[in-house]
Amino acid sequence: MRAKTTLLALTCAAAFGGFAATALRDVVQQPAGAVPPAATVPLVAALPANVDGQALPSLAPMLRTVTPSVVSVQTKQRVRVSPFGNDPFFRRMFPELSQERINESLGSGVIVDAAQGYVLTNHHVIEGADDVSVTLADGRTVEAEFIGSDVDTDVALMRIQADNLTAIPLAQDANLQVGDFVVAVGNPFGFGQTVTSGIVSAVGRSNVPGVGFQNFIQTDASINPGNSGGALVNLRGELVGINTASFNTRGSMAGNIGLGFAIPIGLARSVMTQLATTGSVQRGTLGVDTQTVDARIAQGLGLETARGAVVTRVYSGSPAASAGLRPGDVVISANGQRIDNSEALRNFQGLQTLDAPVTLEVLRDGRTLKVETRLRALPRDGASFDARLTGATLADIPEAIRRQNARAGGVLVERVEAGSRAHTAGLRDGDLIIAASSGEFRDLAGFRDVLGNRQGELLLRISRGGRIYNVIMR
């Protein structure tokens, strides 16, 4: 019993600091079997308000300024379901038996502009929703207006109309370091506003499965389902990131294991600016195809290290062509950021703003060169590619989908105007152009390059609803 008493006192000393340490000395110095005076060993059920006159550190004052800016997001999606399940025959024969079902989901968001009522959240939180509402920290629930979203960075912008909104101040990305303390605020599992804390475990993470362009903050602050779209803040109460994902080998619903990811606020701010201005995001491109330098390629090029992205093709009229890049050049850094492979260079391009200046470090014929250029956006209207595509709006395949299949390539037909030349030829919304008689391509820049000024019939192979079709453009 004496040993247990001493162990208990040691545990208390570790927990309660000098205040309990004084009590511990009084216990340990008593003769065996002696009972210390009651006044010497206070019974403590919680941390005291102060120790030796010094207040204990607390996040509460900071959080009182932060939590009014973090909201819960509720979405509703109407879907048609059939009592015949996935049986295509009966679903087609008895369409009138299908019923409407409402799917509901929960997430989080952050008020970043009180005057405009802007709320940042994740694209995947509101994707496909018919109705979105926001519950403020004071309990008010208001309808949200969708402004725009970007699937490739998983950022979405909404607007709410309400009085007395509180916006959170935005931090500077450059000030964030590994080891900084951070706090995550959100609505995990629908329990309501919840706060968790941790540190910045890493910055610049870009190998998270199933996500598009990546430059994540990694943190061990618990980020669980429902936290998506919520705030990651520093100890000054500034927004450093938008919580986006957690990693668990047993699935997201298994809970947090200390691997959480947030979108840096600098990237989110850049995307938000474009969404607020135009409702969509445009990205620039260098206009090159590249391949990862492996051991075989490194040997063939006489490189000491198998690292970098070797240029395999330079598109005519592209920023890369204007800057003098050539096939065989190996890009090893971009704006000082190390480029280890082709994926890293693509990810770098996807995270830059339009017309952003870019300095590439390139290996060519055993020498290191620096190449200066700027990223330029491609037009998306089909007529600027080829008159036969008039009426179509084109885009690259979403990066998140491309990452799931490294061999995926093609051009997405986002919209086709009814009655237009492209519509008459047979193109439809959502078609994926995977091949063309004019030449090989993997993305929008390549598609533009192979079309050129070629005349005559243009045969496009498209994927639609899991089936392959040929469309002849005249």
Tab-separated table of C-alpha atoms in Angstrom:
chain	number	residue	atom	x	y	z
A	1	MET	CA	0.000	0.000	0.000
A	2	ARG	CA	2.876	2.379	0.799
A	3	ALA	CA	4.328	1.800	-2.695
A	4	LYS	CA	0.994	2.548	-4.313
A	5	THR	CA	0.654	5.768	-2.329
A	6	THR	CA	4.107	6.949	-3.385
A	7	LEU	CA	3.393	6.058	-7.068
A	8	LEU	CA	0.152	8.002	-6.949
A	9	ALA	CA	1.958	11.011	-5.527
A	10	LEU	CA	4.610	10.799	-8.280
A	11	THR	CA	1.878	10.717	-10.941
A	12	CYS	CA	0.242	13.765	-9.413
A	13	ALA	CA	3.595	15.545	-9.320
A	14	ALA	CA	4.118	14.953	-13.022
A	15	ALA	CA	0.663	16.258	-13.786
A	16	PHE	CA	0.411	19.230	-11.473
A	17	GLY	CA	3.960	20.582	-11.401
A	18	GLY	CA	5.474	22.360	-8.440
A	19	PHE	CA	2.208	22.564	-6.455
A	20	ALA	CA	1.906	18.777	-6.278
A	21	ALA	CA	5.661	18.349	-5.911
A	22	THR	CA	5.469	20.134	-2.537
A	23	ALA	CA	2.749	17.725	-1.455
A	24	LEU	CA	4.885	14.806	-2.710
A	25	ARG	CA	7.823	15.835	-0.519
A	26	ASP	CA	5.512	15.959	2.482
A	27	VAL	CA	4.272	12.421	1.747
A	28	VAL	CA	7.671	10.878	1.025
A	29	GLN	CA	9.338	12.401	4.118
A	30	GLN	CA	6.763	10.998	6.548
A	31	PRO	CA	7.825	7.978	8.622
A	32	ALA	CA	6.409	4.662	7.418
A	33	GLY	CA	2.815	4.289	8.526
A	34	ALA	CA	2.453	7.947	9.411
A	35	VAL	CA	-0.512	9.903	8.112
A	36	PRO	CA	0.353	13.411	6.937
A	37	PRO	CA	-1.818	16.323	8.062
A	38	ALA	CA	-4.886	16.824	5.894
A	39	ALA	CA	-3.808	20.364	4.993
A	40	THR	CA	-0.528	19.050	3.540
A	41	VAL	CA	-2.047	16.816	0.817
A	42	PRO	CA	-4.893	18.608	-0.969
A	43	LEU	CA	-7.279	16.512	-3.068
A	44	VAL	CA	-7.116	17.844	-6.652
A	45	ALA	CA	-9.703	16.720	-9.237
A	46	ALA	CA	-8.553	19.024	-12.065
A	47	LEU	CA	-5.703	21.309	-13.059
A	48	PRO	CA	-5.592	24.351	-10.794
A	49	ALA	CA	-6.166	27.804	-12.278
A	50	ASN	CA	-2.568	28.727	-11.575
A	51	VAL	CA	0.671	27.311	-10.239
A	52	ASP	CA	2.849	29.429	-7.967
A	53	GLY	CA	0.802	32.436	-9.002
A	54	GLN	CA	1.307	31.850	-12.740
A	55	ALA	CA	-1.762	31.204	-14.919
A	56	LEU	CA	-1.736	27.929	-16.834
A	57	PRO	CA	-1.505	28.277	-20.633
A	58	SER	CA	-4.843	27.899	-22.419
A	59	LEU	CA	-6.093	28.060	-26.010
A	60	ALA	CA	-9.483	29.336	-24.846
A	61	PRO	CA	-8.860	33.092	-25.393
A	62	MET	CA	-7.663	32.492	-28.965
A	63	LEU	CA	-10.498	30.099	-29.729
A	64	ARG	CA	-13.103	32.602	-28.586
A	65	THR	CA	-12.055	34.764	-31.541
A	66	VAL	CA	-11.789	31.837	-34.004
A	67	THR	CA	-14.867	29.668	-33.428
A	68	PRO	CA	-17.445	32.265	-34.594
A	69	SER	CA	-15.793	32.052	-38.034
A	70	VAL	CA	-16.171	28.273	-38.386
A	71	VAL	CA	-19.518	26.941	-39.604
A	72	SER	CA	-21.217	23.610	-40.152
A	73	VAL	CA	-22.261	22.813	-43.727
A	74	GLN	CA	-25.308	20.686	-44.483
A	75	THR	CA	-26.039	19.463	-48.011
A	76	LYS	CA	-28.991	17.728	-49.634
A	77	GLN	CA	-28.922	15.865	-52.925
A	78	ARG	CA	-32.029	14.498	-54.659
A	79	VAL	CA	-31.465	11.189	-56.424
A	80	ARG	CA	-33.809	8.841	-58.267
A	81	VAL	CA	-33.773	5.241	-57.102
A	82	SER	CA	-35.501	2.205	-58.553
A	83	PRO	CA	-36.962	-0.745	-56.618
A	84	PHE	CA	-35.248	-2.946	-59.227
A	85	GLY	CA	-31.778	-1.842	-58.135
A	86	ASN	CA	-29.192	-1.995	-60.931
A	87	ASP	CA	-31.176	-4.214	-63.278
A	88	PRO	CA	-31.176	-2.140	-66.512
A	89	PHE	CA	-34.064	-4.036	-68.132
A	90	PHE	CA	-36.632	-3.507	-65.382
A	91	ARG	CA	-35.453	0.046	-64.713
A	92	ARG	CA	-36.060	0.840	-68.388
A	93	MET	CA	-39.405	-0.966	-68.539
A	94	PHE	CA	-40.817	0.606	-65.368
A	95	PRO	CA	-39.259	4.063	-64.982
A	96	GLU	CA	-42.424	5.370	-63.319
A	97	LEU	CA	-41.736	3.180	-60.280
A	98	SER	CA	-38.542	5.041	-59.418
A	99	GLN	CA	-38.688	7.207	-56.330
A	100	GLU	CA	-36.849	10.285	-55.138
A	101	ARG	CA	-34.466	9.895	-52.233
A	102	ILE	CA	-32.713	12.678	-50.355
A	103	ASN	CA	-29.042	12.128	-49.530
A	104	GLU	CA	-27.753	14.336	-46.744
A	105	SER	CA	-24.173	14.990	-45.654
A	106	LEU	CA	-22.287	17.198	-43.232
A	107	GLY	CA	-19.053	19.122	-43.425
A	108	SER	CA	-17.474	22.354	-42.294
A	109	GLY	CA	-16.611	25.784	-43.678
A	110	VAL	CA	-14.794	28.989	-42.763
A	111	ILE	CA	-16.007	32.591	-43.077
A	112	VAL	CA	-13.177	34.479	-44.771
A	113	ASP	CA	-14.957	37.717	-45.754
A	114	ALA	CA	-17.711	39.001	-43.457
A	115	ALA	CA	-18.717	41.902	-45.721
A	116	GLN	CA	-19.233	39.653	-48.771
A	117	GLY	CA	-20.418	36.673	-46.734
A	118	TYR	CA	-17.797	34.422	-48.359
A	119	VAL	CA	-17.373	30.936	-46.913
A	120	LEU	CA	-14.550	28.626	-47.994
A	121	THR	CA	-15.032	24.867	-47.880
A	122	ASN	CA	-13.984	21.769	-49.842
A	123	HIS	CA	-15.333	20.908	-53.280
A	124	HIS	CA	-16.080	17.373	-52.103
A	125	VAL	CA	-18.256	18.728	-49.261
A	126	ILE	CA	-20.760	20.369	-51.631
A	127	GLU	CA	-20.207	18.295	-54.799
A	128	GLY	CA	-23.497	17.351	-56.458
A	129	ALA	CA	-25.600	19.086	-53.798
A	130	ASP	CA	-28.995	20.551	-54.712
A	131	ASP	CA	-29.328	22.516	-51.481
A	132	VAL	CA	-26.615	23.783	-49.145
A	133	SER	CA	-27.192	25.445	-45.779
A	134	VAL	CA	-24.785	26.749	-43.181
A	135	THR	CA	-25.181	26.723	-39.404
A	136	LEU	CA	-23.271	29.484	-37.661
A	137	ALA	CA	-21.560	29.103	-34.308
A	138	ASP	CA	-24.407	31.066	-32.643
A	139	GLY	CA	-26.978	28.520	-33.886
A	140	ARG	CA	-28.441	30.445	-36.848
A	141	THR	CA	-28.969	28.429	-40.039
A	142	VAL	CA	-28.941	30.204	-43.413
A	143	GLU	CA	-29.068	29.104	-47.032
A	144	ALA	CA	-25.779	29.231	-48.950
A	145	GLU	CA	-25.301	30.425	-52.525
A	146	PHE	CA	-22.814	28.459	-54.604
A	147	ILE	CA	-20.203	30.736	-56.206
A	148	GLY	CA	-17.819	28.194	-57.735
A	149	SER	CA	-15.477	25.325	-57.015
A	150	ASP	CA	-12.264	23.774	-58.263
A	151	VAL	CA	-12.154	19.992	-58.220
A	152	ASP	CA	-8.396	19.833	-58.771
A	153	THR	CA	-7.515	21.684	-55.550
A	154	ASP	CA	-10.733	20.666	-53.721
A	155	VAL	CA	-11.627	24.292	-52.919
A	156	ALA	CA	-15.174	25.668	-53.080
A	157	LEU	CA	-16.582	29.133	-52.407
A	158	MET	CA	-20.075	29.936	-51.121
A	159	ARG	CA	-21.850	33.131	-50.088
A	160	ILE	CA	-24.253	33.565	-47.177
A	161	GLN	CA	-26.387	36.554	-46.237
A	162	ALA	CA	-26.527	37.176	-42.494
A	163	ASP	CA	-25.810	39.977	-40.047
A	164	ASN	CA	-22.945	40.101	-37.560
A	165	LEU	CA	-20.671	37.646	-39.354
A	166	THR	CA	-17.120	37.170	-38.091
A	167	ALA	CA	-14.324	36.516	-40.574
A	168	ILE	CA	-11.077	34.835	-39.623
A	169	PRO	CA	-7.750	36.577	-40.394
A	170	LEU	CA	-5.575	34.830	-42.980
A	171	ALA	CA	-1.971	33.876	-42.238
A	172	GLN	CA	1.064	34.050	-44.519
A	173	ASP	CA	2.165	30.657	-45.901
A	174	ALA	CA	5.840	31.568	-45.706
A	175	ASN	CA	5.668	31.801	-41.919
A	176	LEU	CA	4.469	28.208	-41.392
A	177	GLN	CA	7.127	25.744	-40.215
A	178	VAL	CA	7.299	22.107	-39.230
A	179	GLY	CA	6.789	21.953	-35.479
A	180	ASP	CA	4.414	24.937	-35.263
A	181	PHE	CA	1.415	24.320	-33.030
A	182	VAL	CA	-1.919	24.292	-34.892
A	183	VAL	CA	-5.572	23.796	-33.985
A	184	ALA	CA	-8.262	22.192	-36.170
A	185	VAL	CA	-11.849	23.401	-35.812
A	186	GLY	CA	-14.770	21.683	-37.522
A	187	ASN	CA	-17.820	19.455	-37.276
A	188	PRO	CA	-16.524	15.846	-37.087
A	189	PHE	CA	-19.117	13.071	-37.404
A	190	GLY	CA	-21.870	15.695	-37.040
A	191	PHE	CA	-21.228	16.124	-33.315
A	192	GLY	CA	-21.075	19.922	-33.644
A	193	GLN	CA	-18.201	22.348	-33.417
A	194	THR	CA	-15.127	20.531	-32.122
A	195	VAL	CA	-11.539	21.620	-31.490
A	196	THR	CA	-8.436	19.417	-31.728
A	197	SER	CA	-4.788	20.404	-31.505
A	198	GLY	CA	-1.399	19.220	-32.714
A	199	ILE	CA	1.599	20.394	-34.670
A	200	VAL	CA	2.575	20.854	-38.300
A	201	SER	CA	4.113	17.483	-39.159
A	202	ALA	CA	5.228	18.401	-42.684
A	203	VAL	CA	4.633	20.948	-45.431
A	204	GLY	CA	4.539	20.542	-49.197
A	205	ARG	CA	3.076	17.027	-49.148
A	206	SER	CA	2.151	15.893	-52.659
A	207	ASN	CA	1.731	12.125	-52.507
A	208	VAL	CA	-1.773	11.806	-51.015
A	209	PRO	CA	-3.825	9.178	-52.933
A	210	GLY	CA	-6.948	10.216	-54.834
A	211	VAL	CA	-6.475	13.990	-54.690
A	212	GLY	CA	-5.660	16.454	-57.500
A	213	PHE	CA	-2.938	19.102	-57.447
A	214	GLN	CA	-1.279	18.886	-54.032
A	215	ASN	CA	0.771	21.032	-51.700
A	216	PHE	CA	-0.660	19.899	-48.378
A	217	ILE	CA	0.088	20.813	-44.811
A	218	GLN	CA	0.350	17.589	-42.829
A	219	THR	CA	-0.725	17.700	-39.196
A	220	ASP	CA	-1.354	15.329	-36.309
A	221	ALA	CA	-4.294	17.454	-35.109
A	222	SER	CA	-7.260	15.084	-35.424
A	223	ILE	CA	-9.117	15.534	-38.720
A	224	ASN	CA	-12.060	13.165	-38.992
A	225	PRO	CA	-15.035	12.861	-41.390
A	226	GLY	CA	-17.017	16.088	-41.098
A	227	ASN	CA	-13.914	18.177	-40.425
A	228	SER	CA	-13.511	18.663	-44.179
A	229	GLY	CA	-13.693	22.339	-45.079
A	230	GLY	CA	-12.973	23.463	-41.530
A	231	ALA	CA	-10.206	25.681	-40.210
A	232	LEU	CA	-6.593	24.907	-39.360
A	233	VAL	CA	-5.312	27.874	-37.339
A	234	ASN	CA	-2.074	28.894	-35.667
A	235	LEU	CA	-1.792	30.060	-32.063
A	236	ARG	CA	-2.462	33.642	-33.145
A	237	GLY	CA	-5.873	32.581	-34.409
A	238	GLU	CA	-4.918	33.038	-38.070
A	239	LEU	CA	-6.154	30.664	-40.766
A	240	VAL	CA	-3.222	28.636	-42.101
A	241	GLY	CA	-5.174	25.979	-43.997
A	242	ILE	CA	-8.493	24.397	-44.960
A	243	ASN	CA	-8.786	20.882	-43.515
A	244	THR	CA	-9.310	18.441	-46.364
A	245	ALA	CA	-8.442	14.818	-45.737
A	246	SER	CA	-7.160	12.256	-43.303
A	247	PHE	CA	-5.341	9.047	-44.099
A	248	ASN	CA	-6.181	5.713	-42.514
A	249	THR	CA	-5.387	2.314	-44.004
A	250	ARG	CA	-8.749	1.071	-42.698
A	251	GLY	CA	-10.746	3.858	-44.356
A	252	SER	CA	-11.762	7.356	-43.366
A	253	MET	CA	-14.592	6.244	-41.087
A	254	ALA	CA	-12.090	4.309	-38.944
A	255	GLY	CA	-11.023	7.641	-37.444
A	256	ASN	CA	-7.847	9.649	-37.131
A	257	ILE	CA	-4.368	8.144	-36.790
A	258	GLY	CA	-2.408	11.370	-36.823
A	259	LEU	CA	-2.177	11.840	-40.598
A	260	GLY	CA	-4.328	14.826	-41.495
A	261	PHE	CA	-3.969	17.128	-44.485
A	262	ALA	CA	-4.972	20.750	-45.097
A	263	ILE	CA	-4.826	23.047	-48.132
A	264	PRO	CA	-2.414	25.940	-47.448
A	265	ILE	CA	-4.265	29.231	-47.173
A	266	GLY	CA	-2.114	30.839	-49.876
A	267	LEU	CA	-3.330	28.303	-52.422
A	268	ALA	CA	-6.918	28.512	-51.157
A	269	ARG	CA	-6.802	32.324	-51.358
A	270	SER	CA	-5.557	32.215	-54.951
A	271	VAL	CA	-8.322	29.821	-55.984
A	272	MET	CA	-10.919	31.843	-54.070
A	273	THR	CA	-9.941	35.025	-55.920
A	274	GLN	CA	-10.546	33.388	-59.291
A	275	LEU	CA	-13.808	31.806	-58.153
A	276	ALA	CA	-15.109	35.109	-56.798
A	277	THR	CA	-14.174	36.881	-60.039
A	278	THR	CA	-15.172	34.381	-62.730
A	279	GLY	CA	-16.778	31.402	-60.960
A	280	SER	CA	-14.095	29.043	-62.286
A	281	VAL	CA	-10.336	28.478	-62.227
A	282	GLN	CA	-7.954	28.713	-65.156
A	283	ARG	CA	-4.457	27.275	-65.045
A	284	GLY	CA	-1.378	27.989	-67.032
A	285	THR	CA	0.862	25.467	-68.752
A	286	LEU	CA	4.423	25.258	-70.021
A	287	GLY	CA	3.304	23.375	-73.113
A	288	VAL	CA	5.538	20.309	-72.830
A	289	ASP	CA	5.278	16.562	-72.468
A	290	THR	CA	7.735	15.026	-70.005
A	291	GLN	CA	8.839	11.668	-68.716
A	292	THR	CA	10.322	10.735	-65.351
A	293	VAL	CA	14.074	10.175	-65.473
A	294	ASP	CA	14.719	6.578	-64.397
A	295	ALA	CA	18.029	4.716	-64.239
A	296	ARG	CA	17.857	3.706	-67.922
A	297	ILE	CA	17.135	7.242	-69.133
A	298	ALA	CA	19.782	8.688	-66.825
A	299	GLN	CA	22.358	6.350	-68.303
A	300	GLY	CA	21.304	7.216	-71.839
A	301	LEU	CA	21.563	10.947	-71.141
A	302	GLY	CA	24.835	10.617	-69.243
A	303	LEU	CA	23.327	11.856	-65.962
A	304	GLU	CA	24.906	11.060	-62.614
A	305	THR	CA	21.539	10.794	-60.825
A	306	ALA	CA	18.192	9.366	-61.924
A	307	ARG	CA	16.143	12.423	-61.032
A	308	GLY	CA	14.059	15.032	-62.839
A	309	ALA	CA	11.566	15.337	-65.692
A	310	VAL	CA	12.977	14.924	-69.206
A	311	VAL	CA	11.218	16.931	-71.930
A	312	THR	CA	9.942	14.617	-74.662
A	313	ARG	CA	7.917	17.120	-76.676
A	314	VAL	CA	7.613	20.907	-76.896
A	315	TYR	CA	4.369	22.272	-78.353
A	316	SER	CA	4.633	24.963	-80.986
A	317	GLY	CA	3.739	28.454	-79.769
A	318	SER	CA	3.914	27.400	-76.123
A	319	PRO	CA	5.715	29.233	-73.299
A	320	ALA	CA	8.288	26.427	-73.293
A	321	ALA	CA	8.971	26.912	-76.999
A	322	SER	CA	9.328	30.667	-76.566
A	323	ALA	CA	11.751	30.116	-73.685
A	324	GLY	CA	13.924	27.779	-75.741
A	325	LEU	CA	13.244	24.453	-74.039
A	326	ARG	CA	14.148	21.452	-76.165
A	327	PRO	CA	13.368	17.730	-76.161
A	328	GLY	CA	16.052	16.035	-74.068
A	329	ASP	CA	16.278	18.867	-71.519
A	330	VAL	CA	15.918	17.619	-67.939
A	331	VAL	CA	14.030	19.888	-65.547
A	332	ILE	CA	15.419	19.474	-62.009
A	333	SER	CA	13.864	22.483	-60.255
A	334	ALA	CA	11.127	25.088	-60.758
A	335	ASN	CA	11.190	28.374	-58.829
A	336	GLY	CA	13.662	26.745	-56.478
A	337	GLN	CA	11.397	23.766	-55.828
A	338	ARG	CA	13.045	20.381	-56.378
A	339	ILE	CA	11.577	18.427	-59.306
A	340	ASP	CA	12.177	14.706	-58.895
A	341	ASN	CA	9.874	13.359	-61.587
A	342	SER	CA	7.323	14.209	-64.264
A	343	GLU	CA	4.469	14.191	-61.741
A	344	ALA	CA	6.203	16.814	-59.611
A	345	LEU	CA	6.535	19.163	-62.599
A	346	ARG	CA	2.892	18.710	-63.526
A	347	ASN	CA	1.851	19.331	-59.930
A	348	PHE	CA	3.989	22.483	-59.832
A	349	GLN	CA	2.294	23.876	-62.938
A	350	GLY	CA	-1.168	23.130	-61.583
A	351	LEU	CA	-0.524	25.092	-58.388
A	352	GLN	CA	0.706	28.297	-60.050
A	353	THR	CA	-1.405	31.339	-60.835
A	354	LEU	CA	-1.984	32.525	-64.383
A	355	ASP	CA	0.933	34.381	-65.973
A	356	ALA	CA	3.098	33.417	-63.001
A	357	PRO	CA	6.838	33.866	-63.677
A	358	VAL	CA	8.716	30.576	-63.667
A	359	THR	CA	12.448	29.914	-63.436
A	360	LEU	CA	13.399	26.407	-64.503
A	361	GLU	CA	16.744	24.797	-63.725
A	362	VAL	CA	17.570	22.524	-66.641
A	363	LEU	CA	20.301	20.019	-67.429
A	364	ARG	CA	21.378	20.116	-71.093
A	365	ASP	CA	24.445	18.421	-72.574
A	366	GLY	CA	26.139	18.179	-69.181
A	367	ARG	CA	25.520	21.850	-68.315
A	368	THR	CA	23.051	23.461	-65.950
A	369	LEU	CA	20.933	26.243	-67.458
A	370	LYS	CA	18.296	28.578	-66.087
A	371	VAL	CA	15.264	29.203	-68.281
A	372	GLU	CA	12.828	32.052	-67.621
A	373	THR	CA	9.223	31.889	-68.803
A	374	ARG	CA	5.618	32.464	-67.726
A	375	LEU	CA	2.719	30.041	-67.549
A	376	ARG	CA	-0.026	30.774	-70.044
A	377	ALA	CA	-3.595	29.496	-70.103
A	378	LEU	CA	-5.019	27.811	-73.144
A	379	PRO	CA	-8.371	28.959	-74.520
A	380	ARG	CA	-11.143	26.484	-73.870
A	381	ASP	CA	-13.604	27.259	-76.642
A	382	GLY	CA	-13.467	24.605	-79.338
A	383	ALA	CA	-13.514	27.141	-82.183
A	384	SER	CA	-10.044	28.376	-81.149
A	385	PHE	CA	-8.766	24.813	-81.624
A	386	ASP	CA	-10.582	23.982	-84.837
A	387	ALA	CA	-13.624	25.479	-86.554
A	388	ARG	CA	-15.240	22.031	-86.594
A	389	LEU	CA	-15.361	22.142	-82.765
A	390	THR	CA	-17.362	25.385	-82.672
A	391	GLY	CA	-19.852	25.303	-79.798
A	392	ALA	CA	-17.843	22.970	-77.572
A	393	THR	CA	-16.083	23.980	-74.358
A	394	LEU	CA	-13.034	21.829	-73.643
A	395	ALA	CA	-10.970	21.100	-70.529
A	396	ASP	CA	-8.257	18.815	-69.229
A	397	ILE	CA	-9.277	15.674	-67.351
A	398	PRO	CA	-9.645	16.472	-63.638
A	399	GLU	CA	-6.304	15.829	-61.961
A	400	ALA	CA	-7.812	13.640	-59.232
A	401	ILE	CA	-9.150	11.251	-61.905
A	402	ARG	CA	-5.881	11.281	-63.834
A	403	ARG	CA	-3.944	10.405	-60.686
A	404	GLN	CA	-6.081	7.294	-60.222
A	405	ASN	CA	-4.896	6.031	-63.581
A	406	ALA	CA	-1.472	7.241	-64.674
A	407	ARG	CA	-2.203	6.079	-68.218
A	408	ALA	CA	-5.396	8.150	-68.485
A	409	GLY	CA	-5.234	10.837	-71.124
A	410	GLY	CA	-7.594	12.883	-73.207
A	411	VAL	CA	-9.699	16.008	-73.326
A	412	LEU	CA	-13.007	16.529	-71.558
A	413	VAL	CA	-15.943	18.086	-73.400
A	414	GLU	CA	-17.494	20.158	-70.628
A	415	ARG	CA	-20.382	21.675	-72.583
A	416	VAL	CA	-21.801	21.636	-76.102
A	417	GLU	CA	-24.206	24.326	-77.290
A	418	ALA	CA	-27.377	22.892	-78.755
A	419	GLY	CA	-27.505	23.327	-82.530
A	420	SER	CA	-23.830	24.207	-82.795
A	421	ARG	CA	-21.456	22.665	-85.334
A	422	ALA	CA	-19.947	20.396	-82.642
A	423	HIS	CA	-23.418	19.341	-81.455
A	424	THR	CA	-24.581	18.572	-84.986
A	425	ALA	CA	-21.500	16.383	-85.514
A	426	GLY	CA	-22.414	14.350	-82.433
A	427	LEU	CA	-20.393	15.698	-79.486
A	428	ARG	CA	-22.231	15.857	-76.159
A	429	ASP	CA	-21.660	17.217	-72.663
A	430	GLY	CA	-19.315	14.990	-70.670
A	431	ASP	CA	-17.714	13.234	-73.646
A	432	LEU	CA	-14.054	12.329	-73.235
A	433	ILE	CA	-12.000	12.670	-76.426
A	434	ILE	CA	-9.348	9.965	-76.171
A	435	ALA	CA	-7.926	9.873	-79.717
A	436	ALA	CA	-7.947	11.840	-82.967
A	437	SER	CA	-7.012	11.042	-86.530
A	438	SER	CA	-4.790	14.138	-86.547
A	439	GLY	CA	-2.247	12.696	-84.090
A	440	GLU	CA	-1.540	11.551	-80.535
A	441	PHE	CA	-2.175	13.724	-77.472
A	442	ARG	CA	-2.610	13.391	-73.714
A	443	ASP	CA	-4.028	16.739	-72.662
A	444	LEU	CA	-5.516	19.999	-73.881
A	445	ALA	CA	-2.164	21.460	-74.964
A	446	GLY	CA	-1.351	18.337	-76.964
A	447	PHE	CA	-4.808	18.268	-78.555
A	448	ARG	CA	-4.417	21.865	-79.719
A	449	ASP	CA	-0.997	21.073	-81.163
A	450	VAL	CA	-2.061	18.028	-83.191
A	451	LEU	CA	-5.076	19.783	-84.704
A	452	GLY	CA	-3.103	22.695	-86.151
A	453	ASN	CA	-4.578	23.753	-89.466
A	454	ARG	CA	-5.352	20.267	-90.734
A	455	GLN	CA	-8.158	20.164	-93.267
A	456	GLY	CA	-10.618	17.489	-94.319
A	457	GLU	CA	-12.502	15.126	-92.063
A	458	LEU	CA	-11.486	14.841	-88.431
A	459	LEU	CA	-12.221	11.529	-86.728
A	460	LEU	CA	-12.515	11.700	-82.941
A	461	ARG	CA	-12.741	8.666	-80.712
A	462	ILE	CA	-14.728	9.416	-77.595
A	463	SER	CA	-15.688	7.648	-74.395
A	464	ARG	CA	-19.279	8.175	-73.258
A	465	GLY	CA	-21.009	6.299	-70.449
A	466	GLY	CA	-18.414	3.532	-70.476
A	467	ARG	CA	-18.723	2.922	-74.228
A	468	ILE	CA	-16.478	3.990	-77.128
A	469	TYR	CA	-17.817	5.903	-80.125
A	470	ASN	CA	-16.354	7.428	-83.270
A	471	VAL	CA	-17.465	10.960	-84.197
A	472	ILE	CA	-16.675	12.454	-87.607
A	473	MET	CA	-16.198	16.227	-87.550
A	474	ARG	CA	-16.728	18.041	-90.851
